[in-house]
mmCIF file of C-alpha atoms in Angstrom:
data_model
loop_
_atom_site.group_PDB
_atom_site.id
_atom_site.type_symbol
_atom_site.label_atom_id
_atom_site.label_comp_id
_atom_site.label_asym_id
_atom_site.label_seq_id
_atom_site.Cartn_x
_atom_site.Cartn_y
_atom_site.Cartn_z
ATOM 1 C CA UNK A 1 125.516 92.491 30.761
ATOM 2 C CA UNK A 2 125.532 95.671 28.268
ATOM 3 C CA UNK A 3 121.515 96.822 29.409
ATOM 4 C CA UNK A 4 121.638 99.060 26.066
ATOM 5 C CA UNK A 5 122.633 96.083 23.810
ATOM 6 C CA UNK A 6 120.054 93.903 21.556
ATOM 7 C CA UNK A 7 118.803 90.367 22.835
ATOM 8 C CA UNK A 8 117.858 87.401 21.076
ATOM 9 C CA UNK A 9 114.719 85.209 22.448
ATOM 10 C CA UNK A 10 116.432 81.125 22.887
ATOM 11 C CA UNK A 11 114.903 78.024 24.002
ATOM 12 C CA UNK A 12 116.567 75.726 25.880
ATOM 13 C CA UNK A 13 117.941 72.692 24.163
ATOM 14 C CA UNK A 14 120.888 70.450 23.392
ATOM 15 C CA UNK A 15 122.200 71.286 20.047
ATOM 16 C CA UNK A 16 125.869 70.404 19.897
ATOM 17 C CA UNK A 17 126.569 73.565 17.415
ATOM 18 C CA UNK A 18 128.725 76.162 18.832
ATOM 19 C CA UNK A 19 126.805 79.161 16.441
ATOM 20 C CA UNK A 20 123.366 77.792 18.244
ATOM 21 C CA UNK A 21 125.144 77.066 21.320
ATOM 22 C CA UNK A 22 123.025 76.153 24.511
ATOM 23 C CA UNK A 23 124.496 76.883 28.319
ATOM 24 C CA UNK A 24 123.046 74.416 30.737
ATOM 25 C CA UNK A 25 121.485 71.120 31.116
ATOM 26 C CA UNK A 26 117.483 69.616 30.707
ATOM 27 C CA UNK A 27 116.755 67.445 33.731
ATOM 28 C CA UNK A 28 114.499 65.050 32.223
ATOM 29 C CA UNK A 29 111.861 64.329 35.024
ATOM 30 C CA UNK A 30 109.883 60.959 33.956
ATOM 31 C CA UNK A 31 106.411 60.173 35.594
ATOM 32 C CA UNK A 32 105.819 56.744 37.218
ATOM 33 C CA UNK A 33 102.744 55.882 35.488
ATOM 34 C CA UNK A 34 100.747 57.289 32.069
ATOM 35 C CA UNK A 35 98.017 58.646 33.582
ATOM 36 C CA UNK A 36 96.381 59.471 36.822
ATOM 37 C CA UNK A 37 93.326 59.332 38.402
ATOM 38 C CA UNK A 38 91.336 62.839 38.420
ATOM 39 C CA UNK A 39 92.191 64.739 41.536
ATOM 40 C CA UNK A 40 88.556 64.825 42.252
ATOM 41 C CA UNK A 41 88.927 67.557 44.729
ATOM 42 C CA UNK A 42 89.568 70.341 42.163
ATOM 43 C CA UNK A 43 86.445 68.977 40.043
ATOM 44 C CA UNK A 44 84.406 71.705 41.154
ATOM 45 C CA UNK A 45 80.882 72.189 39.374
ATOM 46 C CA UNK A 46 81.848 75.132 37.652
ATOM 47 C CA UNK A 47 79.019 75.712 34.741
ATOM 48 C CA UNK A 48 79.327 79.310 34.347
ATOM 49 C CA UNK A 49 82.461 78.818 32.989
ATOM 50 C CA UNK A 50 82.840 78.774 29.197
ATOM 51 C CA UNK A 51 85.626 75.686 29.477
ATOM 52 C CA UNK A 52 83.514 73.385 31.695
ATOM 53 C CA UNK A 53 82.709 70.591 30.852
ATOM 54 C CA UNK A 54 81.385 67.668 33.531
ATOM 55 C CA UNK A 55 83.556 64.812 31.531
ATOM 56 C CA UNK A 56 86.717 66.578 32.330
ATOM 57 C CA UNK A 57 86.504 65.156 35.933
ATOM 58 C CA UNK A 58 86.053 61.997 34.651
ATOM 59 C CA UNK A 59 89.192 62.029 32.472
ATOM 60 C CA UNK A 60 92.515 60.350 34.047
ATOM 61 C CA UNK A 61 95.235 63.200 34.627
ATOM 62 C CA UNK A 62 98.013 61.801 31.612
ATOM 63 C CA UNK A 63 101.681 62.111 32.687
ATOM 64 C CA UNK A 64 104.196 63.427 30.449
ATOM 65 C CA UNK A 65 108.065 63.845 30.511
ATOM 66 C CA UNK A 66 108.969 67.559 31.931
ATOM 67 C CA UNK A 67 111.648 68.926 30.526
ATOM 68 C CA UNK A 68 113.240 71.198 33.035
ATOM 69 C CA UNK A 69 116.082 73.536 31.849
ATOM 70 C CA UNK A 70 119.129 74.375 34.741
ATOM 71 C CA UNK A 71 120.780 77.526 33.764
ATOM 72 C CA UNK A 72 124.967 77.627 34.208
ATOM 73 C CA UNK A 73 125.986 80.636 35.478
ATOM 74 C CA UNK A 74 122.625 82.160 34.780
ATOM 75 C CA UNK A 75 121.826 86.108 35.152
ATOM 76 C CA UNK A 76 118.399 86.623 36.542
ATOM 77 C CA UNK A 77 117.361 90.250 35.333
ATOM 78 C CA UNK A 78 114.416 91.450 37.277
ATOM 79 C CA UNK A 79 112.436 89.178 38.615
ATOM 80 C CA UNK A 80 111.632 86.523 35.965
ATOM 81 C CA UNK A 81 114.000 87.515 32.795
ATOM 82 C CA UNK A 82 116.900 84.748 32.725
ATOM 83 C CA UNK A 83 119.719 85.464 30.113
ATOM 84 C CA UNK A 84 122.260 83.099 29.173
ATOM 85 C CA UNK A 85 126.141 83.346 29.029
ATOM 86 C CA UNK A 86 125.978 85.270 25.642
ATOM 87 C CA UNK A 87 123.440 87.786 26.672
ATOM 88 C CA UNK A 88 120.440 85.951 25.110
ATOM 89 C CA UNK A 89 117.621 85.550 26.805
ATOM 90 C CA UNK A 90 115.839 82.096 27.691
ATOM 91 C CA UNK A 91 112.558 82.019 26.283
ATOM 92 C CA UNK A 92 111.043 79.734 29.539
ATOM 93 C CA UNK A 93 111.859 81.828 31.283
ATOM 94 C CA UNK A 94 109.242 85.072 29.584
ATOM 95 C CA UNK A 95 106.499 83.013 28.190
ATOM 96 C CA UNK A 96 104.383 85.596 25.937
ATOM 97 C CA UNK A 97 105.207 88.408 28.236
ATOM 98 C CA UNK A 98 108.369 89.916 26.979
ATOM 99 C CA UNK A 99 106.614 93.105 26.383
ATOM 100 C CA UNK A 100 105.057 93.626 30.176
ATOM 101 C CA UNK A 101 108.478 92.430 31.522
ATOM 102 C CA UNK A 102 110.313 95.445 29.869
ATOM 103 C CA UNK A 103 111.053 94.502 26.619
ATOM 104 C CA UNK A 104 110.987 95.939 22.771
ATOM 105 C CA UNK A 105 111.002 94.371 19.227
ATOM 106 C CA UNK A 106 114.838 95.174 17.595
ATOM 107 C CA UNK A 107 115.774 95.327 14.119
ATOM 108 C CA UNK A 108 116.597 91.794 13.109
ATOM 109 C CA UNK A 109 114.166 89.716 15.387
ATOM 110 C CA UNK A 110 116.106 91.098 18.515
ATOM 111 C CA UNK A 111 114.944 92.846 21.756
ATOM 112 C CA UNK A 112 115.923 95.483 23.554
ATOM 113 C CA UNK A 113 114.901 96.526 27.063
ATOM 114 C CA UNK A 114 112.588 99.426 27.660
ATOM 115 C CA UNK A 115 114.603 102.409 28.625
ATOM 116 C CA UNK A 116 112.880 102.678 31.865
ATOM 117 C CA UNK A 117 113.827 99.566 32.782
ATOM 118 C CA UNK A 118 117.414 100.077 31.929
ATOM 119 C CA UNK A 119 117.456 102.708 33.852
ATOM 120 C CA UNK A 120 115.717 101.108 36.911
ATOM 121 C CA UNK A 121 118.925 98.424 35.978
ATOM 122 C CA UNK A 122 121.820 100.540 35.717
ATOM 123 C CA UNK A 123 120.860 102.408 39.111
ATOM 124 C CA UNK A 124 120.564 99.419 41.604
ATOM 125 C CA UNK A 125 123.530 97.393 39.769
ATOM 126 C CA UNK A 126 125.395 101.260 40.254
ATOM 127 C CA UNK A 127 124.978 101.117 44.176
ATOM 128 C CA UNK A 128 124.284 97.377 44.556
ATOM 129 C CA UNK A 129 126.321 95.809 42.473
ATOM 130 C CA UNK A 130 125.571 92.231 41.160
ATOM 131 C CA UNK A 131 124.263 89.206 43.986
ATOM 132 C CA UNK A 132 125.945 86.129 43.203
ATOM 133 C CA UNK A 133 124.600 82.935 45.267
ATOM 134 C CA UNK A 134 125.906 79.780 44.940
ATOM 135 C CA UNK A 135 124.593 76.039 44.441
ATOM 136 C CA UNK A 136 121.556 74.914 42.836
ATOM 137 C CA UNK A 137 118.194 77.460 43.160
ATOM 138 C CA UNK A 138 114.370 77.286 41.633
ATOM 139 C CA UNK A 139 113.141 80.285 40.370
ATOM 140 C CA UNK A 140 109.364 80.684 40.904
ATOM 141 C CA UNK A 141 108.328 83.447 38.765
ATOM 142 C CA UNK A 142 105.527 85.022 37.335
ATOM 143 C CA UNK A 143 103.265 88.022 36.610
ATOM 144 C CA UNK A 144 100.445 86.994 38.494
ATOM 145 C CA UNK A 145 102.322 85.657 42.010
ATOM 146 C CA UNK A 146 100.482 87.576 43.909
ATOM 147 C CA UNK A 147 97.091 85.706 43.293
ATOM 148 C CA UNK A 148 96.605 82.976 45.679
ATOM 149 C CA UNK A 149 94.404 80.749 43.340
ATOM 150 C CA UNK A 150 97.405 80.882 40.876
ATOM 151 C CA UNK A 151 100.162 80.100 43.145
ATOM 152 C CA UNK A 152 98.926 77.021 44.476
ATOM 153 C CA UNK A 153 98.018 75.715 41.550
ATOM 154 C CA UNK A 154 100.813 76.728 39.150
ATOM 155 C CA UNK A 155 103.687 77.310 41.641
ATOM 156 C CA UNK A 156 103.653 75.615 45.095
ATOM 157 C CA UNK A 157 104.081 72.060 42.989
ATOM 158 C CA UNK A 158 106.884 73.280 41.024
ATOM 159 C CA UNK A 159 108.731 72.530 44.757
ATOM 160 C CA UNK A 160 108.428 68.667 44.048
ATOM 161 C CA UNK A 161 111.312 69.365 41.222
ATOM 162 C CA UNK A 162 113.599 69.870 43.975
ATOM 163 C CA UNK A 163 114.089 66.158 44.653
ATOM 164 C CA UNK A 164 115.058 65.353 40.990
ATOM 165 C CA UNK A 165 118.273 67.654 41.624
ATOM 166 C CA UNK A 166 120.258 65.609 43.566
ATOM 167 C CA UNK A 167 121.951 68.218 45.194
ATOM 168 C CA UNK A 168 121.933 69.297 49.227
ATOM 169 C CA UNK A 169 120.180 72.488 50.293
ATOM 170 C CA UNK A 170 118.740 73.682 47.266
ATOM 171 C CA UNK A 171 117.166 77.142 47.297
ATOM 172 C CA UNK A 172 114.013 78.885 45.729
ATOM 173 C CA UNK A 173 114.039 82.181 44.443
ATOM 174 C CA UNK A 174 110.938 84.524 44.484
ATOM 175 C CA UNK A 175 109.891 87.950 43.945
ATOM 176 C CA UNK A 176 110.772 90.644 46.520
ATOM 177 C CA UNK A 177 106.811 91.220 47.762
ATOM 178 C CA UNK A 178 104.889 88.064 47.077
ATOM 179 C CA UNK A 179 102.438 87.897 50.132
ATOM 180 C CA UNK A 180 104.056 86.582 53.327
ATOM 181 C CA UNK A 181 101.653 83.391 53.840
ATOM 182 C CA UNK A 182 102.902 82.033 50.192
ATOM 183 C CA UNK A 183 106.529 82.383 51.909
ATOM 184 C CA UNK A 184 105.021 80.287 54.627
ATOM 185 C CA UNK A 185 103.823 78.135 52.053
ATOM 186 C CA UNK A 186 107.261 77.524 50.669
ATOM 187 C CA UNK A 187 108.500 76.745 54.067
ATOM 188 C CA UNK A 188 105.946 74.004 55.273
ATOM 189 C CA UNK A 189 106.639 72.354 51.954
ATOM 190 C CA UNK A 190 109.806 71.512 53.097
ATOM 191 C CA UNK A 191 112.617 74.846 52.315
ATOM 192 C CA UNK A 192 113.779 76.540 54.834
ATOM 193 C CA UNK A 193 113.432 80.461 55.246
ATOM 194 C CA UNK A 194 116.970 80.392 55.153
ATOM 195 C CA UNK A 195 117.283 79.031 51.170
ATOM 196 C CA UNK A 196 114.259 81.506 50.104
ATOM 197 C CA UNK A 197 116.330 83.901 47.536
ATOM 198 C CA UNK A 198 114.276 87.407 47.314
ATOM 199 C CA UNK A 199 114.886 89.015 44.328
ATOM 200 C CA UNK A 200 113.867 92.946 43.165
ATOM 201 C CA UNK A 201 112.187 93.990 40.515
ATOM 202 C CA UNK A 202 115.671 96.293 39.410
ATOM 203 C CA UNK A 203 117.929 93.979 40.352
ATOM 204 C CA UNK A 204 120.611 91.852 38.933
ATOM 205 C CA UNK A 205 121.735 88.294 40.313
ATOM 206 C CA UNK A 206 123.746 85.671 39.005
ATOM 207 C CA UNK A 207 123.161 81.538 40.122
ATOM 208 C CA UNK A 208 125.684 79.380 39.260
ATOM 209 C CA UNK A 209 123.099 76.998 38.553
ATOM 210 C CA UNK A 210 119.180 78.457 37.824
ATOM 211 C CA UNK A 211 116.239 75.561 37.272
ATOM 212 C CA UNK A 212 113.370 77.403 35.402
ATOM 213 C CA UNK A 213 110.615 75.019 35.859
ATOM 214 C CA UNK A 214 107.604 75.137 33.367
ATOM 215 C CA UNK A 215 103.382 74.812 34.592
ATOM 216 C CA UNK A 216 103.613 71.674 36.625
ATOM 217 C CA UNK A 217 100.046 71.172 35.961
ATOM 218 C CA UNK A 218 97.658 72.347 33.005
ATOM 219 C CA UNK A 219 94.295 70.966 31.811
ATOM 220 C CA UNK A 220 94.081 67.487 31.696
ATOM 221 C CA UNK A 221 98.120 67.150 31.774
ATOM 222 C CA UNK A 222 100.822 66.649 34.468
ATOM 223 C CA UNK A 223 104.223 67.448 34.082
ATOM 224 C CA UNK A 224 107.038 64.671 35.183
ATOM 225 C CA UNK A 225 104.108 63.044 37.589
ATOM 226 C CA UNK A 226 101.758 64.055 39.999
ATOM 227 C CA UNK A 227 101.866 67.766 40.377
ATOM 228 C CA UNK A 228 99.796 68.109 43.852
ATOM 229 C CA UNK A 229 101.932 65.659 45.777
ATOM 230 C CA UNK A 230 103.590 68.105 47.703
ATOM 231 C CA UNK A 231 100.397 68.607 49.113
ATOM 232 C CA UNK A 232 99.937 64.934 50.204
ATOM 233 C CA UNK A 233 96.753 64.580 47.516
ATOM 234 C CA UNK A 234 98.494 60.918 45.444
ATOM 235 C CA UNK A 235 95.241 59.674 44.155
ATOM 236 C CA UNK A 236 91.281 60.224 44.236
ATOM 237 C CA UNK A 237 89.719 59.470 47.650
ATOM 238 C CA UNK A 238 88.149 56.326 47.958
ATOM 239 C CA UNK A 239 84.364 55.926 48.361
ATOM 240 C CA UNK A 240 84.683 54.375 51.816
ATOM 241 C CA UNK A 241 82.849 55.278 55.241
ATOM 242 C CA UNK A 242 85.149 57.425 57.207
ATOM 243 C CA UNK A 243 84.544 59.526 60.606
ATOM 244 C CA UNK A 244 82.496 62.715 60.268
ATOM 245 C CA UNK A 245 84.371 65.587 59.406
ATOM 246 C CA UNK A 246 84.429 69.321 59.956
ATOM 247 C CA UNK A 247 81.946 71.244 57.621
ATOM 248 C CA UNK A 248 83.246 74.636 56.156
ATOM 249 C CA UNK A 249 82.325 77.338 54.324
ATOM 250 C CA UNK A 250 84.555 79.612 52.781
ATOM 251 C CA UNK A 251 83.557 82.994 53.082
ATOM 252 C CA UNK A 252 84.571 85.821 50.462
ATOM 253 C CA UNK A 253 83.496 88.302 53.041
ATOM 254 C CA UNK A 254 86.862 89.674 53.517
ATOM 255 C CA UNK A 255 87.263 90.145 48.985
ATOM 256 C CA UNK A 256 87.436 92.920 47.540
ATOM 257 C CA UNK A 257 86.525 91.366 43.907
ATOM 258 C CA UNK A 258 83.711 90.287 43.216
ATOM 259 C CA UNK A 259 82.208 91.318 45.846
ATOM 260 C CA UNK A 260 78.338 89.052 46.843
ATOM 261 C CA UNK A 261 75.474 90.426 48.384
ATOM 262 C CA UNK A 262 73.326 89.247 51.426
ATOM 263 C CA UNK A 263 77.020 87.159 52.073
ATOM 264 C CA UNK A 264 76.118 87.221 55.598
ATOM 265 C CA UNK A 265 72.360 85.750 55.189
ATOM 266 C CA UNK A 266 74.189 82.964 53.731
ATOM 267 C CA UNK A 267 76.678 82.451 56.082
ATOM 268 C CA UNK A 268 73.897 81.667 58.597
ATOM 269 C CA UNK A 269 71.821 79.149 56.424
ATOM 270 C CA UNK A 270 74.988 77.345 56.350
ATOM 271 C CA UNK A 271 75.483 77.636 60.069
ATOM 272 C CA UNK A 272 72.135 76.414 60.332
ATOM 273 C CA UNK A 273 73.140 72.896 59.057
ATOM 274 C CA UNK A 274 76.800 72.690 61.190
ATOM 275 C CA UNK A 275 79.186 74.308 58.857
ATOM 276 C CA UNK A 276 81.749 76.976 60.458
ATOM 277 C CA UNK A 277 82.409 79.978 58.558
ATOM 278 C CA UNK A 278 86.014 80.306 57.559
ATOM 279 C CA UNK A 279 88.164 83.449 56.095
ATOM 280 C CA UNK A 280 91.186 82.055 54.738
ATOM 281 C CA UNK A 281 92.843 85.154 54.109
ATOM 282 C CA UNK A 282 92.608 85.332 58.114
ATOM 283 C CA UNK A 283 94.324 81.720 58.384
ATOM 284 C CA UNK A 284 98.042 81.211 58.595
ATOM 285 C CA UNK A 285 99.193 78.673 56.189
ATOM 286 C CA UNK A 286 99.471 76.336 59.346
ATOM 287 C CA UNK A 287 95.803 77.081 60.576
ATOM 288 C CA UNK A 288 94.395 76.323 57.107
ATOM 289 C CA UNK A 289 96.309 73.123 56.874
ATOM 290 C CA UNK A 290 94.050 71.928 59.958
ATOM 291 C CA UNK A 291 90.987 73.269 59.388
ATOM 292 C CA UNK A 292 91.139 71.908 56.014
ATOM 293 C CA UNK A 293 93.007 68.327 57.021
ATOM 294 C CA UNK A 294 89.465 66.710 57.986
ATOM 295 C CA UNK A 295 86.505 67.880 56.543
ATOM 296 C CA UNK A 296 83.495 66.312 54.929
ATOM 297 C CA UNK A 297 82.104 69.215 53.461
ATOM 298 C CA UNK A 298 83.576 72.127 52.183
ATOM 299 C CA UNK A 299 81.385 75.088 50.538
ATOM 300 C CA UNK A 300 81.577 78.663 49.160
ATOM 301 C CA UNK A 301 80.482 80.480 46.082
ATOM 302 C CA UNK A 302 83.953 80.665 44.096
ATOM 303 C CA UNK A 303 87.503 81.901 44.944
ATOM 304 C CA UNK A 304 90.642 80.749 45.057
ATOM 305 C CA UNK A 305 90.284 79.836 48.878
ATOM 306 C CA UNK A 306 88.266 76.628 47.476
ATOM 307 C CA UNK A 307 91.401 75.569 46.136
ATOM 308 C CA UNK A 308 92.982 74.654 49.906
ATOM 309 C CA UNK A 309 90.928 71.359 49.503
ATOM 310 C CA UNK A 310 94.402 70.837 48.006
ATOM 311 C CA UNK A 311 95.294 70.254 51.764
ATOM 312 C CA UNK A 312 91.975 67.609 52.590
ATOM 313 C CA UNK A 313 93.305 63.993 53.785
ATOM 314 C CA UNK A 314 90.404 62.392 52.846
#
């Protein structure tokens, strides 16, 4: 890879012409049904947000084909930047964020990367050289990893494209520093630590085969099925008497954003009527699978820790 050539932007498709040439394969994933039923637990009552809208939790989930492009012999610059065999650069795989991932406009609709960046590049590949690995890996990539909210929602399902590979021991690549419980994550979802791929923010690797999944999930659409399966959730509960339950509250006590008043005044009224108080940033991922497993009630003012209802039974 020549870090002080030009780049051209490519999606992934199957044109047969050489000059528009296309190096890999799109795993069509097909969903089961059309549609799904709403996964009522993320149908919070969200009103102070400009996009609610109460009918939205009434409308089925619809299924679509995901098209899933597997990079051959695919160089993953950075941490998210995937080029192709002739040094262009697959579009999946930067979104709209060329220009925070280290790239410039070129003369003739090209890029180029920031000098910076090429520098950060040319050092590490200088005294580490290239990593190659082997097989079939999932890259899970993106600018805003660190936020838990965003990985569950957006990245934790992209694991149930693993089973369309048909391929043994698969392995996930992430970012060097993404928080050590959404590694746990990763593992109780079924990969071991031992196929988790951490890549640098200056580094170069090469996969012989790279699967840049898009959004499993967005707004009223799944991609290739049910995107929350991995988390056990395959339909809407059903409206039928079941055992009491824990009561929670999640507590944004520990945040740093957004940061409530009189939280602790709160905590007690709901105390008062049986609820424990939970931290989740406190919880391994193993503890918040069981204290979320069973519950009946689960409150808290907003956060992404209201978003491990993903792990409810019930």
């Amino acid at each position: 890879l020549d870090l002080n050539a030009s780049y051209r932007i490519q999606a992934a498709h199957d044109s047969p012409l050489a000059s528009d040439a296309w190096f890999g394969t799109i795993l069509r994933v097909h969903p089961d049904a059309a549609e799904l039923p709403p996964p009522r637990l993320l149908c919070f009552d969200n009103q102070d947000q400009p996009l609610h809208s109460p009918p939205t939790c009434l409308t089925p989930l619809q299924l679509v084909t995901c098209s899933l492009p597997v990079v051959e012999d695919a160089l993953l610059v950075g941490q998210q930047m995937v080029f192709l065999k002739d040094d262009s650069i697959l579009a999946e795989s930067i979104g709209r964020h060329s220009r925070r991932l280290g790239l410039v406009d070129a003369p003739g609709g090209m890029h180029a990367l920031l000098n910076r960046k090429k520098l950060a590049l040319h050092r590490r590949r200088k005294a580490k050289g290239v990593q190659v690995h082997d097989g079939t890996t999932l890259l899970l990539a993106d600018l805003a990893l660190h936020h838990y909210g965003t990985w569950l929602l957006k990245h934790a399902p992209k694991i149930g494209f693993i089973e369309h590979f048909g391929v043994p021991d698969p392995k996930v690549v992430v970012p060097v520093g993404v928080p050590s419980k959404h590694v746990d994550l990763i593992e109780a979802l079924g990969v071991p630590r031992t196929h988790i791929v951490f890549q640098y923010p200056d580094e170069i690797s090469q996969f012989e085969r790279l699967a840049v999944p898009p959004k499993p999930y967005v707004t009223g659409r799944g991609l290739g099925g049910n995107p929350f399966w991995v988390f056990g959730v395959t339909e809407s509960a059903l409206d039928t008497p079941l055992p009491r339950g824990r009561r929670l509250y999640v507590s944004r006590r520990g945040g740093t954003r957004r940061v409530l008043r009189n939280q602790e005044r709160v905590e007690d009224v709901f105390r008062a009527h049986a609820f424990e108080i939970v931290r989740p940033e406190k919880l391994s991922v193993a503890e918040t699978q069981d204290a979320f497993c069973n519950c009946s009630f689960v409150a808290g003012p907003s956060g992404s820790g209201l978003f491990n209802v993903l792990f409810a039974r019930r």
